[in-house]
C-alpha positions as a Python dict, from the first residue, in 0.01 Angstrom:
ca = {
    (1, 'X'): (0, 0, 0),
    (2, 'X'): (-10, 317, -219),
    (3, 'X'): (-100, 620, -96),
    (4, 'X'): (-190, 946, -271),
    (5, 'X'): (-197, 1270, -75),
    (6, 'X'): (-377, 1557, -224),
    (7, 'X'): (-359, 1941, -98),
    (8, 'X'): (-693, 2045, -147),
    (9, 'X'): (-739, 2434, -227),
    (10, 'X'): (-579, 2524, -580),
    (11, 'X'): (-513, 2111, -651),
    (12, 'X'): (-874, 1930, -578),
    (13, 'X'): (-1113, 2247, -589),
    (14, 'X'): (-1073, 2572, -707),
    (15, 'X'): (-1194, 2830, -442),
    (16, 'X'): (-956, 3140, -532),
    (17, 'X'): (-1277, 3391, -566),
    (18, 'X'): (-1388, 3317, -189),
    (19, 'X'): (-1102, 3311, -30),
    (20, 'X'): (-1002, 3629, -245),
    (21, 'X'): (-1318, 3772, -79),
    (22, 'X'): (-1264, 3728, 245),
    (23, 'X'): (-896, 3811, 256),
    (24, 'X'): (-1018, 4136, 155),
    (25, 'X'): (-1304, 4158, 410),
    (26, 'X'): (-1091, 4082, 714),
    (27, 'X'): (-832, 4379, 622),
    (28, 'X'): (-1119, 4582, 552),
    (29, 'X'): (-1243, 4510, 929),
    (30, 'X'): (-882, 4680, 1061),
    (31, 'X'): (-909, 4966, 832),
    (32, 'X'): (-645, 4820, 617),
    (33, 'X'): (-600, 4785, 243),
    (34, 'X'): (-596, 4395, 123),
    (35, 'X'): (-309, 4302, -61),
    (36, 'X'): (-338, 4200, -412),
    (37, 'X'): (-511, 3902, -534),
    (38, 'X'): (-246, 3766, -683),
    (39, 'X'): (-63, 3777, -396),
    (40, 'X'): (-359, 3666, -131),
    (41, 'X'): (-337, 3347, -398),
    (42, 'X'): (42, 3304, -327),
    (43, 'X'): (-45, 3251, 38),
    (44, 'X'): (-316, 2957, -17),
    (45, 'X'): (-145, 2664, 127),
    (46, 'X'): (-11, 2808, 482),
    (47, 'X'): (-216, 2834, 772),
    (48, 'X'): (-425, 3144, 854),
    (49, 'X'): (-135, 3330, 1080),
    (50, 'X'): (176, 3236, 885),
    (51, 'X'): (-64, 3388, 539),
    (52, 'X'): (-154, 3718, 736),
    (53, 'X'): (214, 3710, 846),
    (54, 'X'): (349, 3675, 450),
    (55, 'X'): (84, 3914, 388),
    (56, 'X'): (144, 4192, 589),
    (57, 'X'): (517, 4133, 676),
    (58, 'X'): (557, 4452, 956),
    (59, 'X'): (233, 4294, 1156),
    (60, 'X'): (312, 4132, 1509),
    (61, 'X'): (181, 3831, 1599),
    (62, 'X'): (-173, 3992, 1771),
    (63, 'X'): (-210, 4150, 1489),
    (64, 'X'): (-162, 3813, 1233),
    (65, 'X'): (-447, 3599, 1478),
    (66, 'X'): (-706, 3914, 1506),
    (67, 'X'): (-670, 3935, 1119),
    (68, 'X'): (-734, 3506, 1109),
    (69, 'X'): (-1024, 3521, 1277),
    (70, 'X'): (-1176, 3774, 1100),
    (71, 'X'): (-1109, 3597, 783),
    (72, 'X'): (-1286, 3309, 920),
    (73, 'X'): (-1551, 3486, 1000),
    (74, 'X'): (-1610, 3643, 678),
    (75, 'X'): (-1539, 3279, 489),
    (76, 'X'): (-1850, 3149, 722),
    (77, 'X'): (-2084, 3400, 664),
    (78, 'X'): (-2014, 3364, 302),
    (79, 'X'): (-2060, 3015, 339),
    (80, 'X'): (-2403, 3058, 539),
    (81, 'X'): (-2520, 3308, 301),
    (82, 'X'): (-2448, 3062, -26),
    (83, 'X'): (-2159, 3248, -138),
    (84, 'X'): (-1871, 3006, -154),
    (85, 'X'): (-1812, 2799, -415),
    (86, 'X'): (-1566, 2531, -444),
    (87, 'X'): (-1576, 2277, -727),
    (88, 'X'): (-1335, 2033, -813),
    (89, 'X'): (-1144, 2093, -1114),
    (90, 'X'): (-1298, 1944, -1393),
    (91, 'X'): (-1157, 1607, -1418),
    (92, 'X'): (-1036, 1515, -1054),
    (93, 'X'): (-1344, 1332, -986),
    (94, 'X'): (-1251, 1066, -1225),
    (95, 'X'): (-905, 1074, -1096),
    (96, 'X'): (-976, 1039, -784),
    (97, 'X'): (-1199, 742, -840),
    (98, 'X'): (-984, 569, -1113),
    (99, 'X'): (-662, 572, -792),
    (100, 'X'): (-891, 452, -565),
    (101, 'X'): (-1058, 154, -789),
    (102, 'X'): (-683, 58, -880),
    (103, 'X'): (-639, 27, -467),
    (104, 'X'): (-467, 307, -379),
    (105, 'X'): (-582, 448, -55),
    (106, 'X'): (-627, 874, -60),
    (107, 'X'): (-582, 1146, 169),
    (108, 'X'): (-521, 1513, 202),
    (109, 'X'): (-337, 1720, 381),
    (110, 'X'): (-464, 2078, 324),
    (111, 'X'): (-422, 2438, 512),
    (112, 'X'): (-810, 2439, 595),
    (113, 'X'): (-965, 2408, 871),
    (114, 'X'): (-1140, 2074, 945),
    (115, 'X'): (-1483, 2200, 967),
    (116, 'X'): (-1376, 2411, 591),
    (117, 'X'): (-1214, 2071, 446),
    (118, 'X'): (-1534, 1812, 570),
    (119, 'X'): (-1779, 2088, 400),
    (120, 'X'): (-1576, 2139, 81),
    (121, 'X'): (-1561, 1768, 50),
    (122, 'X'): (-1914, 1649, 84),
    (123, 'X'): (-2013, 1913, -132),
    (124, 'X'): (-1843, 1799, -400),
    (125, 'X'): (-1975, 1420, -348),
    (126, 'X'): (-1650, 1263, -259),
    (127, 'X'): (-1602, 1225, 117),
    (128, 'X'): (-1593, 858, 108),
    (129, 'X'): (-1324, 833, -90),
    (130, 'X'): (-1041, 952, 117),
    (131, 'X'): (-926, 768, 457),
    (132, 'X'): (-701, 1008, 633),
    (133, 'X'): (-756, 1426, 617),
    (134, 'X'): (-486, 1658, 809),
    (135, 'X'): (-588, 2002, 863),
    (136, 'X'): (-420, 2322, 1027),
    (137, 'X'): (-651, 2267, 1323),
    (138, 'X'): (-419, 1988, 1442),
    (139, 'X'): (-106, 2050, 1268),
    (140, 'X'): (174, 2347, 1221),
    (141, 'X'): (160, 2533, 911),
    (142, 'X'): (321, 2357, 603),
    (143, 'X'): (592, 2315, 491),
    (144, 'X'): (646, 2169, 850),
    (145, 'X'): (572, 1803, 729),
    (146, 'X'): (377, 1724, 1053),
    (147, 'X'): (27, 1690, 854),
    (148, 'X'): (202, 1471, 571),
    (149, 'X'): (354, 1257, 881),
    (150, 'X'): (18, 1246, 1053),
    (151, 'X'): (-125, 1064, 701),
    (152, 'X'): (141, 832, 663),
    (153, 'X'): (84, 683, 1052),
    (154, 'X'): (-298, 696, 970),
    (155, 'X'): (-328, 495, 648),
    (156, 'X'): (-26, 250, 799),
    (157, 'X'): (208, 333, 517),
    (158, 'X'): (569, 444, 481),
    (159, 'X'): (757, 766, 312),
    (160, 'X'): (840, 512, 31),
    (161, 'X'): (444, 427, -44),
    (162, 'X'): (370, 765, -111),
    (163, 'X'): (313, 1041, -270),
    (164, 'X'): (212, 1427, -245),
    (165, 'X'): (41, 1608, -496),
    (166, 'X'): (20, 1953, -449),
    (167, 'X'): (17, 2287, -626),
    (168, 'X'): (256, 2536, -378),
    (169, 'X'): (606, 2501, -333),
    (170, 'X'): (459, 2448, 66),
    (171, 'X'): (400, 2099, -48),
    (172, 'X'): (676, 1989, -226),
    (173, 'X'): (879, 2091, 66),
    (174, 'X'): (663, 1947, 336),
    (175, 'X'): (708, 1611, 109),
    (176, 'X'): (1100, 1605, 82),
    (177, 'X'): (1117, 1706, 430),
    (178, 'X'): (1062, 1388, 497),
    (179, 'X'): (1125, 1125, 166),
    (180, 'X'): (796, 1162, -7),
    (181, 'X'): (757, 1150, -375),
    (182, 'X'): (630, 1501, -507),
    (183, 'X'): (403, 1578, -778),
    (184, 'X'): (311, 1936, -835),
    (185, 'X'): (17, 2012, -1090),
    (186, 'X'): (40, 2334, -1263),
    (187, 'X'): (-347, 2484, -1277),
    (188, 'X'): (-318, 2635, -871),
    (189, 'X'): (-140, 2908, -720),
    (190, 'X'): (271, 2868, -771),
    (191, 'X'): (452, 2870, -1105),
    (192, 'X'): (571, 2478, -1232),
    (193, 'X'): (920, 2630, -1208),
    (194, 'X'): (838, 2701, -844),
    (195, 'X'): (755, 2366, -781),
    (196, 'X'): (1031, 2184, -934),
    (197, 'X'): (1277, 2379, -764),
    (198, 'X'): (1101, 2315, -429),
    (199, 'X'): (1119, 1918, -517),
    (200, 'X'): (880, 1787, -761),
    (201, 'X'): (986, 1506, -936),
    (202, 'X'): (723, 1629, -1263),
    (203, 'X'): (478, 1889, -1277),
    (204, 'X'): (136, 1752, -1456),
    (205, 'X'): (-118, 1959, -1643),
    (206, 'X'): (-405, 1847, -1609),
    (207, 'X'): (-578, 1521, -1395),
    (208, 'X'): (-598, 1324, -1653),
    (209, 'X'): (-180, 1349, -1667),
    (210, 'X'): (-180, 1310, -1299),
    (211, 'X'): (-370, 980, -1340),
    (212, 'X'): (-118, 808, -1612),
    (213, 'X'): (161, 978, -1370),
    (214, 'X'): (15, 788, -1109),
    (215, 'X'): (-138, 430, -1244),
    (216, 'X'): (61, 418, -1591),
}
């Protein structure tokens, strides 16, 4: 057994513009100014309230939900009216396939929603390749290493038959937390420095790396 767990925002797809856009539409809904982007893209990886809560550090915890649901909101209407796009980075498609052709078996464990993740995945044509998925529907925010846990019991392997690849210092510390191997990839949202100090045995740059990281 093998197992490879991907974070999917910012490591498998790239979907900073949309969620860029709707951070900014759920402030605007409150009559508040949206942070930065580059910040909103320092928060992909948490769940909705603990983002809004690292986002707008005075709000109260009313506050952080009303602002989550508006966000989801705007992300489905976007979604309804064609405007999200999501694409995996160019080259994880063969990684993907090449770990699971050599036997490994794939998951993800991912800050989405499971409705957000089953969409992003079948639009990108590669669904069937993963056997466990962990969302923030069922699981506390990361780094909490409940979602990571939940993967491991899933695909019947052990800490020591794994790996998470990630591209936030949320995942490297949701994978030491509890004895997984971390890999952080440096095209997402936190700096390779970031990621190393949060665990990461290496830092890859692109999938192709990730693959020889991974099979050799």
């Amino acid at each position: 057994m093998k197992l490879a767990v991907f974070d999917c925002d910012g490591t498998l797809v790239d979907g900073q513009a949309p969620i860029c856009e709707a951070m900014e539409n759920a402030f605007a809904v409150f009559g508040l100014v949206a942070p930065p982007r580059a910040l909103i893209r320092r928060a992909v990886g948490l769940s909705l309230p603990q983002a809004m809560r690292q986002l707008l550090p005075d709000s109260v915890r009313d506050q952080q939900l009303a602002l989550a649901e508006a966000y989801r909101e705007a992300f489905r209407a976007a979604r309804i009216d064609g405007r999200v796009s999501q694409p995996l980075f160019e080259g994880m498609a063969d990684t993907l396939r090449a770990l699971a052709q050599a036997g490994w078996t794939l998951g993800v464990a991912t800050g989405m929603s499971d409705r957000g993740l089953e969409h992003c995945l079948a639009a990108n044509g590669v669904s069937d390749l993963f056997v466990t998925l962990q969302t923030a529907d069922r699981h506390p925010s990361k780094p909490h290493p409940a979602m990571l846990e939940a993967a491991l019991a899933e695909a019947g392997a052990g800490p020591e038959q794994a790996v998470m690849i990630g591209d936030t210092q949320y995942d490297m510390a949701m994978a030491r937390a509890i004895g997984v191997r971390a890999i952080g990839v440096d095209w997402g949202y936190h700096h390779p420095a970031e990621l190393r100090d949060a665990g990461a045995e290496r830092v890859v740059g692109t999938p192709q790396e990730l693959t020889q990281a991974l099979l050799g």
